[in-house]
Structures are given as structure tokens and as C-alpha cells.
Amino acid sequence: MTVAPSAPPTDTSLVRLLTGWLPRQRWFGGKDGPIHDLTIGTATELRTGDPALHHLILDVRQDDTTDHYQLLLGARRDLPEHLAPVVMGRLEGPEQGITGYVYDAAHDAELTRPLLGLMADERTVGPLTFRRAPGTGVRTDLDGVPIPGEQSNTSLIFGDAYICKLFRRLSPGVSPDLEVNLALSRRGCEHVPSVHGWIEMEPGALGNPSSGTDSGGDEPVTLALLSEFLRTATDGWQLALTSVRDWFAQPAAPGTPAFTADDAGAAGGDFAAEAERLGAATAEVHRDLAVAFGVVQAPPENLRKIVFAMHEQLDQVSAAVPQLRPYAPAIRAVFDRVASEAAPLPFQRVHGDYHLGQVLRTDSGWTLLDFEGEPARTPAERRASAHPLRDVAGMLRSFEYAARFLLAREGDVPPQAAEALELRAQAWAERNRAAFCAGYAAAGGPDPAAHATLVRAFEFDKAVYEIRYEARNRPSWLPVPLRSLARLAG
Ligand SMILES: Nc1ncnc2c1ncn2[C@@H]1O[C@H](COP(=O)(O)OP(=O)(O)O)[C@@H](O)[C@H]1O
Ligand SMILES: O=P(O)(O)O[C@H]1O[C@H](CO)[C@@H](O[C@H]2O[C@H](CO)[C@@H](O)[C@H](O)[C@H]2O)[C@H](O)[C@H]1O
């Protein structure tokens, strides 16, 4: 069933098709440079016949870095019309046992269903092992359909039962998302979806890790995570945008260009009560993470190392994105103030990439998703302990994003109107940021107001990260973090 090439071909037509297709994918992390070499690391046939399903790991070299991407490849003799948008091309003869039209099988319901059967039966196929979570069942009668929208990975929804996240760029070792979700579920935490299964691969099969700094040791590499699908849920980003739209649509009283945070509460779709509840849920998850993984009193040297890394990131992003440079002195001043703090700080596992798109509002409250950390960080950094207010700062940035996202899309508005809209955006962000912090502190989290400089430093660090993220992945969004930075650091 498995073809694991000992000397992978480097210039076949399949490789050429993949090299052309990969940079066009939303989840491809190396869009800022050319691909120097692409090889097929492993190829595992998961379903024979027509259509056939192949699991591929692609080893992609860009300059001195090799990244590993996961792909479900479909192959068919004839191509149905609905798969035309996801086709890569046609192979004339068999390569790696693959022939015919080849395409992204995440979009072929007929080929996603077998994944559930493999997990339910806990099968091992070549280097891949399919797991079922202890004490749960996995239904096998459902087809998977990819969710639309902005994603670093690809998630398939199976009926209204499961969502399966296929990690695209692979990291060595167990995924923090799987590790944290299992640990929190075991503690009975009500703010995470339950885990039903996962797919993993034997450690050696990934070859050299991309960063060269973390091999993941003997741990299996997590490839996919199957969780309970929260079908009544709406994500925090959508809810927040609805509220912002509502607030922007309120007519202004003649001659009153100033808008306060309290005015923002008068809008029909006020979000502040939800923001406060989200703050409380965040503090509860932090408490459970502290119990599950422990807390260390980090000496001031740790904080200084973190601040050093903040400066380094700022150097790199300023070099790549000139629009950031005017704000650098103000940002560095805040970083340095934090570095001069002398007291030890409690460090623990945190979310690591916390924003409104990572939280879902269900009938019963807020659920937190995606404990993977920031995609650009190394695996070791993503698993490292941090101060919990780093997550708080991430969510505060997200309120800034939500407030300014619509503004950035308003296009060229006359300066006076732009100023009025900016005031509205500020009022909305201020109101919801305050409500979130109040909910967080009231539920037992460290009070953000009592650690204002630390929170500000984390916010700036996140904003710098976002500027690089947007420049690389979504250049049209770049004005969003830049405008918010202009206010915070201007
Ligand atoms: N358990 C779930 N139930 C319902 N929707 C979910 C669930 N998990 C994720 N989603 C949806 O999928 C989106 C992407 O999930 P996420 O884990 O953040 O993926 P990524 O790491 O690729 O960004 C979320 O923003 C949410 O809308
Ligand atoms: O894919 P992930 O969710 O793991 O995170 C990455 O992509 C996010 C965007 O999809 C990005 O978040 C930034 O944009 C959000 C709006 O789309 C905003 O709410 C966040 O505050 C902002 O940071 C995230 O930074 C990136 O790691």
C-alpha cells in the first residue's frame, strides 16, 4: 500500500505540477520567496482504485530552510466538473503509483470519508497511524467538506458531528493543539471542544525539521486533529464585525464629531457584555492550563531574553516593511521599560496566538480553539511557557483589528469623514478592550491594568508580528495593524 521512495525524484512532472500549485495555496507559508527544490518525502496510498487517495509529505526547500507540507492528493481517470477548481494537472503515466488527473483531495467528499474509518479502526498504514481518542467513538458514515475562509491549515467538516483540521506545514513532535486540548478535556474544562481522534506519523518520517532547532525527539508528528464540531457556534471575529458595522451605521448627531467608548455602547449590536464574558472564559482556561502544565516563577533574566527577541523581531520586520520604521523608537522604549523590571513573573502554558478568530460563541458560552501558537514561531517557542497577559494582549490587538478592518475597507473617504470614522473605531475598541480586561481580572486572571507596561509591550510585539504576517500573506490588510499602531505608538 505504501510507496516510500528511497531516492525521491526531483524533476518529474508530478513534482513540477506541485511546484506550480503550492505557492498559490492560502496556507503555504513561504510566499515571500521562490521554491528552490521540492521533493516528495513520503507517499502513502490510503485508498486504491478510481478515485485514489494518496497522502504526501512535500519537502520544500527555500534558501537554507526545508519545510514539510502535508497534502491529500486525489487521482482520477476522468475529472468531474466540481473538482476543476482544485485540479493541479494530469499525469500521463504513473509516477509514485499515481496517474490521471491529480487534485487537492480535501475538496473531494468521496475521498475524505475514508479518513473517519481509518481513525475509528485505529489503522496503521505505512508511516501513518490513525488514532481514536480514549473513551470516544468515531462515526464513519460522513463526508468531509472544507470550511471556506482564512486559515493557516485546512479543516473539513463532517456532517454536524466533527471538524478535522489537517495541519499543512508540519512541525516535529506532538502538536500543541492536540496536547493542550487533551489535557484540558481531561480536566473537564468546558471552554474547549472534545477530541475524537487524530492522525500521526512516526517521528523519523519527517526528515530534518525546518528550523534545525527542535527535532521533536521520539514523539510522533501530529498530522490532523478530529474534534467535536460546535454547530451552533459563531466565531468571535464575525460577531465583533457585526457589532462594529452596527456602530458605524449609527447616525452622528449634527456637529458632534467626538465619539466616546460609552457612545459605542448605545449602538444596537453592543459587544461589551460578550467581551467581558470572553475575558472571564480566558481567565478560566489560563487557570486550567496552569494546573494541567504547572507554573514557574520566571527570573527577570527570562523576561530580558524575551525582550531581546522582541527587539530582534522588530529589527527584522522594520528591515522588510519600511512603513513600520517611524514607530520603532516608541516601541523600543516600551520594550526597554519592561526589561528593567526586577521581579520574577509567573510563566505557564498559554494559547500563544489568541485572537477573535480563535474563539467561538456557542449557546452555552465561549469556546477557545487552536492552541497551536503563532505559525511563524519554532515548535519549541510555541510550546514554551509565557506570561498569561501575552494572550490578553493578543485579544486586545484583535479588538483593534475588528474596529479598523471596516475602516480600511472604506476606501478613499474625504479626510473629515475618515477622521470621524477613526474616532468611532477608537471608541468601539476602547469599550470592548476595557470590558474584556474587566472580565479577565474579575475571573481571577492577573489584572491587565496593574501590568500596563507589560501588556503594552506584548501588544507592540504582536503588532510587529502582524505587520510581517500581513505583508507576507495578505498585503491588502497591512493598513489595519499600521493604522492601529499609529494610534498606539504615534
Ligand atoms: N470545534 C469547532 N466547531 C466549529 N467550528 C470550528 C471548530 N474548530 C474550528 N472551527 C472553525 O474553523 C476555523 C479555523 O479553525 P482553527 O483551528 O483556528 O484553524 P487554523 O489553525 O488553520 O487557523 C475557526 O475559526 C472556526 O470558525
Ligand atoms: O491562522 P491563525 O488563526 O493561526 O493565525 C494567523 O492568521 C490570523 C488571521 O487569519 C492572524 O490574525 C490577525 O488577523 C485577525 C483577523 O483576521 C485578527 O483578529 C488578529 O488580531 C490578527 O492578529 C494571526 O496573527 C496569524 O497568526
XYZ file of C-alpha atoms and ligand atoms in Angstrom:
544
model
C 0.000 0.000 0.000
C 2.843 2.422 0.728
C 5.471 3.838 -1.534
C 8.244 5.490 0.455
C 10.847 6.417 -2.138
C 14.416 5.852 -1.001
C 15.759 8.390 -3.516
C 12.833 10.747 -4.191
C 12.649 12.002 -7.779
C 13.335 15.711 -8.106
C 12.158 16.581 -11.598
C 9.131 14.539 -12.523
C 6.005 16.081 -13.930
C 4.208 15.485 -10.590
C 6.906 17.499 -8.864
C 6.545 20.250 -11.489
C 2.776 20.342 -11.003
C 3.167 20.559 -7.231
C 5.814 23.289 -7.500
C 3.457 25.419 -9.585
C 0.426 24.756 -7.407
C 1.844 25.094 -3.896
C 2.663 28.852 -3.829
C -0.955 29.612 -4.792
C -2.362 27.986 -1.665
C -3.540 30.254 1.166
C -1.811 28.001 3.717
C 1.594 27.968 2.006
C 3.933 29.754 4.429
C 6.769 30.603 2.023
C 5.110 33.063 -0.352
C 7.820 35.681 0.175
C 10.469 33.706 -1.753
C 10.916 31.187 -4.561
C 10.920 27.402 -4.081
C 14.453 26.145 -4.738
C 13.678 22.455 -4.521
C 10.615 20.318 -3.918
C 10.764 16.574 -3.288
C 8.180 14.031 -2.240
C 9.321 12.897 1.210
C 6.712 10.174 1.684
C 3.821 8.967 -0.451
C 1.263 6.679 1.161
C -1.716 5.262 -0.684
C -4.776 5.425 1.579
C -7.404 4.337 -0.967
C -6.787 2.353 -4.124
C -8.930 2.428 -7.273
C -10.568 5.351 -9.028
C -10.625 7.802 -7.345
C -7.443 7.016 -5.448
C -6.299 8.821 -2.306
C -2.619 9.463 -1.617
C -1.087 11.095 1.419
C 2.027 13.090 0.513
C 4.614 14.894 2.576
C 6.350 17.502 0.439
C 9.843 18.622 1.442
C 10.107 22.193 0.238
C 13.474 23.973 0.257
C 13.588 27.774 0.169
C 17.112 29.160 0.617
C 18.614 27.165 3.511
C 15.302 26.152 5.077
C 13.364 22.980 4.359
C 9.693 22.929 5.350
C 7.390 19.930 5.254
C 3.856 20.300 3.927
C 1.070 17.739 4.098
C -1.202 17.079 1.148
C -4.086 14.730 0.436
C -3.801 14.084 -3.262
C -6.731 12.713 -5.257
C -6.212 10.953 -8.590
C -8.961 10.185 -11.121
C -9.103 8.977 -14.706
C -11.905 11.474 -15.502
C -12.403 14.770 -13.738
C -15.902 15.760 -12.529
C -16.686 19.431 -13.087
C -16.887 20.303 -9.377
C -13.215 19.330 -8.924
C -11.948 21.504 -11.796
C -11.103 24.466 -9.478
C -8.766 22.297 -7.361
C -7.027 20.324 -10.097
C -3.239 20.580 -10.448
C -2.937 18.828 -13.810
C -2.826 15.429 -15.456
C -0.111 12.784 -15.235
C 0.364 10.856 -18.461
C 1.993 7.807 -16.910
C 2.108 6.505 -13.336
C 4.518 8.343 -11.021
C 4.848 7.058 -7.463
C 1.925 4.808 -8.380
C -0.224 7.899 -9.164
C -1.842 8.526 -12.540
C -4.586 10.587 -14.206
C -5.910 13.954 -13.035
C -4.368 14.960 -9.716
C -6.038 17.426 -7.347
C -6.403 18.567 -3.753
C -8.446 15.711 -2.267
C -9.580 17.833 0.687
C -12.278 19.025 -1.741
C -13.458 15.543 -2.747
C -16.112 14.253 -0.329
C -15.669 10.717 -1.675
C -12.054 10.751 -0.545
C -12.460 12.414 2.838
C -14.890 9.809 4.257
C -12.192 7.054 4.428
C -10.266 9.159 6.975
C -13.001 8.583 9.586
C -12.979 4.803 9.018
C -9.217 4.704 9.441
C -9.470 6.623 12.751
C -12.406 4.535 14.016
C -10.398 1.341 13.370
C -7.113 2.826 14.641
C -5.320 1.663 11.498
C -1.633 1.990 10.686
C -0.811 2.495 7.004
C 2.887 2.801 6.230
C 4.311 5.589 8.429
C 0.813 6.903 9.325
C -1.216 5.890 12.385
C -4.868 6.813 12.791
C -5.998 7.230 16.426
C -9.337 7.339 18.217
C -9.433 9.336 21.485
C -9.776 7.113 24.563
C -13.410 6.599 25.545
C -14.919 8.036 22.335
C -16.363 6.626 19.154
C -15.917 7.907 15.597
C -18.825 7.740 13.137
C -17.773 6.521 9.711
C -20.808 7.483 7.622
C -19.991 11.153 6.978
C -18.308 13.050 4.145
C -15.909 15.893 4.864
C -16.261 19.327 3.270
C -13.592 22.039 3.696
C -14.594 25.192 5.530
C -14.191 28.367 3.487
C -12.233 31.365 4.672
C -8.940 32.485 6.109
C -6.990 29.562 7.534
C -3.378 28.541 8.101
C -4.420 24.875 7.767
C -7.360 23.095 6.122
C -10.360 21.992 8.177
C -13.007 19.542 6.983
C -16.480 19.456 8.474
C -18.080 16.005 8.706
C -21.875 16.443 8.873
C -22.668 18.268 12.090
C -20.524 15.867 14.119
C -16.831 16.585 13.618
C -14.301 19.049 12.339
C -10.952 17.643 11.237
C -8.005 20.017 11.000
C -5.309 18.849 8.572
C -2.114 20.605 9.573
C -0.459 21.910 6.421
C 3.056 22.969 7.395
C 4.215 20.195 9.713
C 6.278 20.588 12.852
C 8.210 17.863 14.611
C 6.581 16.267 17.624
C 3.093 16.290 19.085
C 1.056 19.330 18.088
C 0.415 21.729 20.985
C -3.207 21.872 19.789
C -3.672 18.139 20.413
C -1.625 18.164 23.610
C -3.491 21.115 25.163
C -6.973 20.017 24.075
C -6.449 16.529 25.512
C -5.082 17.947 28.787
C -7.914 20.489 29.181
C -10.627 17.951 28.258
C -9.204 15.586 30.888
C -9.613 18.369 33.457
C -13.244 18.817 32.428
C -12.612 22.319 31.034
C -15.846 23.475 29.404
C -14.156 26.003 27.111
C -12.577 23.553 24.596
C -14.226 21.150 22.102
C -13.787 17.443 22.871
C -11.189 15.477 20.905
C -12.386 12.399 18.978
C -9.259 11.315 17.164
C -6.064 12.297 15.412
C -3.592 11.161 12.763
C 0.108 10.891 13.475
C 3.266 9.816 11.735
C 6.343 8.030 13.023
C 8.997 10.577 14.126
C 11.739 9.713 11.600
C 9.431 10.079 8.597
C 9.604 13.893 8.621
C 13.317 14.147 7.827
C 15.086 17.257 9.053
C 12.985 19.858 10.847
C 12.705 23.216 9.141
C 14.357 25.296 11.840
C 17.012 22.744 12.762
C 16.467 23.693 16.423
C 13.854 21.201 17.562
C 13.704 17.635 16.341
C 10.625 16.706 18.386
C 12.695 13.802 19.796
C 10.948 10.446 19.697
C 7.475 11.945 19.629
C 5.141 11.129 16.750
C 4.360 14.023 14.405
C 0.710 15.126 14.605
C -0.861 15.385 11.139
C -4.554 16.019 11.884
C -6.944 16.571 14.773
C -10.593 15.423 14.828
C -12.762 17.409 17.260
C -16.398 17.819 18.143
C -17.995 20.257 15.661
C -19.780 23.061 17.502
C -22.530 23.590 15.004
C -24.408 26.328 16.835
C -21.269 28.401 17.154
C -20.375 31.745 15.616
C -16.816 32.925 15.722
C -15.852 35.960 17.747
C -14.496 37.785 14.700
C -17.848 37.658 12.887
C -19.773 38.699 15.996
C -17.398 41.592 16.615
C -17.607 42.788 12.996
C -21.407 42.764 13.170
C -21.220 44.973 16.229
C -18.713 47.339 14.566
C -20.903 47.604 11.451
C -23.861 48.444 13.614
C -21.897 51.105 15.434
C -20.585 52.625 12.190
C -24.138 52.791 10.844
C -25.430 54.896 13.780
C -26.129 58.417 12.540
C -23.961 61.086 14.179
C -25.674 63.966 15.922
C -25.042 67.151 13.872
C -21.867 68.970 14.959
C -20.655 66.184 17.286
C -17.652 64.520 15.681
C -16.378 63.129 19.007
C -17.390 59.601 19.963
C -16.691 58.074 23.322
C -16.472 54.478 24.431
C -19.838 54.964 26.173
C -21.450 56.160 22.946
C -20.326 52.878 21.362
C -22.420 51.092 23.990
C -25.544 52.850 22.747
C -25.351 51.012 19.404
C -27.832 48.155 18.914
C -25.229 45.432 18.487
C -23.121 46.251 21.528
C -20.449 43.597 22.097
C -19.169 44.656 25.526
C -21.082 42.047 27.571
C -19.711 39.313 25.302
C -16.213 40.775 25.526
C -16.479 40.650 29.316
C -17.643 37.007 29.250
C -14.802 36.199 26.861
C -12.356 37.751 29.334
C -13.749 35.505 32.077
C -13.534 32.369 29.885
C -9.922 33.264 29.065
C -9.007 33.518 32.749
C -10.679 30.145 33.442
C -8.710 28.465 30.645
C -5.492 30.039 31.932
C -6.263 28.658 35.393
C -6.813 25.137 33.955
C -3.642 25.373 31.853
C -1.693 26.359 34.971
C -2.989 23.310 36.845
C -2.504 20.918 33.901
C 1.026 22.012 32.923
C 2.307 23.861 36.014
C 3.550 27.404 36.727
C 7.170 28.521 37.087
C 8.382 31.744 38.683
C 10.491 33.029 35.793
C 13.519 35.093 36.901
C 13.990 38.594 35.404
C 16.647 37.157 33.002
C 13.854 35.267 31.232
C 11.957 38.463 30.630
C 15.118 40.143 29.381
C 15.608 37.306 26.880
C 12.044 37.745 25.720
C 12.571 41.485 25.310
C 15.755 40.778 23.340
C 13.700 38.583 20.976
C 11.097 41.374 20.681
C 13.839 43.804 19.590
C 15.171 41.229 17.133
C 11.765 40.722 15.553
C 11.327 44.491 15.330
C 14.723 44.792 13.564
C 13.768 42.116 11.041
C 10.279 43.408 10.305
C 11.431 47.060 10.087
C 14.026 45.984 7.516
C 11.359 44.238 5.429
C 8.437 46.659 5.893
C 9.568 50.341 5.806
C 6.139 51.643 6.940
C 6.889 50.239 10.408
C 10.066 52.290 10.890
C 8.524 55.583 12.157
C 7.003 53.739 15.146
C 10.126 51.766 16.091
C 11.556 54.256 18.662
C 8.299 54.385 20.665
C 8.023 50.598 20.556
C 11.632 50.087 21.668
C 11.146 52.467 24.611
C 8.290 50.313 25.946
C 10.288 47.091 25.423
C 13.176 48.597 27.404
C 10.911 49.668 30.260
C 9.755 46.050 30.619
C 13.334 44.728 30.511
C 14.210 46.880 33.516
C 11.592 45.163 35.744
C 13.279 43.209 38.537
C 10.587 40.908 39.989
C 10.096 37.244 38.944
C 6.933 36.610 36.930
C 4.641 33.538 36.824
C 5.036 31.767 33.483
C 2.759 28.980 32.255
C 1.387 27.389 29.063
C -0.791 29.873 27.203
C -2.767 29.952 23.966
C 0.011 31.726 22.067
C -1.912 33.148 19.074
C -5.034 34.440 20.710
C -7.484 36.481 18.653
C -11.203 36.785 17.881
C -10.984 34.189 15.094
C -9.860 31.612 17.668
C -12.955 31.802 19.861
C -16.455 30.537 19.213
C -19.640 31.684 20.923
C -21.944 28.707 21.409
C -25.331 28.536 23.167
C -23.530 27.845 26.417
C -20.630 30.297 26.292
C -17.193 30.878 24.775
C -15.008 28.054 23.439
C -11.301 28.504 22.682
C -9.691 26.929 19.604
C -6.317 26.407 18.014
C -3.666 26.169 20.744
C -1.043 25.846 18.010
C 0.742 29.157 18.719
C 1.852 31.568 16.004
C 2.573 29.724 12.736
C 5.866 31.595 12.195
C 7.376 30.519 15.563
C 9.549 27.432 16.040
C 7.949 24.372 17.696
C 9.983 24.991 20.861
C 8.800 28.618 21.074
C 5.189 27.580 20.560
C 5.309 25.164 23.476
C 7.286 27.434 25.786
C 5.739 28.901 28.933
C 4.848 32.568 28.794
C 3.121 35.197 30.858
C -0.681 34.807 30.543
C -1.051 38.517 29.750
C 0.532 37.746 26.379
C -2.793 36.148 25.401
C -4.690 39.118 26.823
C -2.591 41.414 24.632
C -3.328 39.200 21.593
C -7.057 39.622 22.128
C -6.689 43.375 22.726
C -4.983 43.577 19.318
C -7.912 41.733 17.839
C -10.375 44.347 19.109
C -8.182 46.938 17.360
C -8.297 44.833 14.196
C -12.068 44.424 14.270
C -12.580 48.170 14.805
C -10.253 49.108 11.915
C -10.963 46.312 9.449
C -14.093 48.007 8.091
C -12.337 51.363 8.165
C -9.510 50.043 5.982
C -12.136 48.851 3.525
C -13.937 52.180 3.340
C -11.540 53.166 0.538
C -10.744 56.799 -0.170
C -13.075 58.788 2.029
C -12.728 62.558 2.465
C -10.354 63.457 5.361
C -13.141 64.774 7.637
C -15.216 61.614 7.246
C -12.123 59.475 7.736
C -11.409 61.299 10.990
C -14.964 60.707 12.241
C -14.730 57.015 11.341
C -11.376 56.740 13.116
C -12.964 58.211 16.266
C -15.746 55.669 16.043
C -13.252 52.846 15.622
C -11.309 54.019 18.658
C -14.456 54.257 20.773
C -15.524 50.705 19.867
C -12.071 49.254 20.503
C -11.698 51.098 23.798
C -15.073 49.932 25.116
C -14.521 46.280 24.257
C -10.890 46.168 25.335
C -11.909 47.531 28.743
C -14.785 45.051 29.078
C -12.526 42.106 28.159
C -9.893 43.149 30.716
C -12.546 43.644 33.412
C -13.968 40.140 32.776
C -10.480 38.625 32.822
C -9.474 40.244 36.115
C -12.835 39.548 37.803
C -12.481 35.826 36.971
C -9.094 35.636 38.690
C -6.583 36.455 35.926
C -3.722 38.901 36.644
C -5.217 42.387 36.320
C -4.083 43.900 32.985
C -4.415 47.418 34.463
C -1.871 46.544 37.154
C 0.632 45.395 34.481
C 0.034 48.121 31.904
C 3.637 48.321 30.590
C 3.921 44.555 30.185
C 0.610 44.404 28.326
C 1.660 47.316 26.099
C 4.975 45.576 25.286
C 3.143 42.349 24.399
C 0.724 44.356 22.260
C 3.524 46.059 20.355
C 5.322 42.759 19.860
C 2.122 41.230 18.462
C 1.544 44.241 16.209
C 5.059 43.844 14.778
C 4.363 40.142 14.187
C 1.071 41.055 12.483
C 2.780 43.539 10.179
C 5.108 40.811 8.948
C 2.202 38.334 8.739
C 0.077 40.708 6.659
C 2.974 41.804 4.427
C 3.677 38.149 3.624
C 0.191 36.694 3.469
C -2.441 39.405 2.956
C -0.799 42.670 1.790
C -4.190 44.369 1.388
C -4.677 44.017 5.176
C -1.384 45.753 6.030
C -3.076 49.146 6.710
C -5.074 47.539 9.547
C -2.193 46.905 12.009
C -0.354 50.004 10.736
C -3.292 52.314 11.487
C -3.752 50.833 14.893
C -0.024 51.190 15.581
C -0.188 54.811 14.517
C -2.642 55.373 17.354
C -0.925 53.211 19.984
C 2.633 54.402 19.268
C 2.047 57.663 17.432
N -14.822 22.623 17.043
C -15.235 23.512 16.128
N -16.550 23.705 15.888
C -16.966 24.606 14.960
N -16.143 25.346 14.203
C -14.825 25.204 14.382
C -14.291 24.283 15.350
N -12.936 24.343 15.299
C -12.630 25.254 14.359
N -13.752 25.790 13.804
C -13.810 26.821 12.739
O -12.666 26.665 11.925
C -11.882 27.875 11.894
C -10.414 27.536 11.787
O -10.008 26.728 12.878
P -8.554 26.855 13.520
O -8.377 25.756 14.495
O -8.346 28.245 14.055
O -7.637 26.616 12.225
P -6.274 27.320 11.751
O -5.207 26.912 12.718
O -5.998 26.771 10.398
O -6.493 28.806 11.705
C -12.261 28.602 13.191
O -12.075 29.996 13.074
C -13.735 28.221 13.340
O -14.537 29.087 12.581
O -4.124 31.156 11.198
P -4.174 31.505 12.644
O -5.552 31.752 13.142
O -3.410 30.537 13.476
O -3.421 32.918 12.875
C -2.776 33.658 11.848
O -3.746 34.242 10.986
C -4.613 35.232 11.611
C -5.547 35.765 10.526
O -6.293 34.752 9.960
C -3.791 36.368 12.210
O -4.666 37.224 12.950
C -4.694 38.613 12.609
O -5.891 38.845 11.852
C -7.109 38.595 12.589
C -8.256 38.945 11.647
O -8.265 38.073 10.546
C -7.169 39.444 13.855
O -8.351 39.141 14.596
C -5.947 39.175 14.716
O -5.963 40.022 15.860
C -4.686 39.423 13.909
O -3.524 39.065 14.673
C -2.796 35.797 13.210
O -1.984 36.856 13.720
C -1.916 34.752 12.478
O -1.008 34.152 13.390
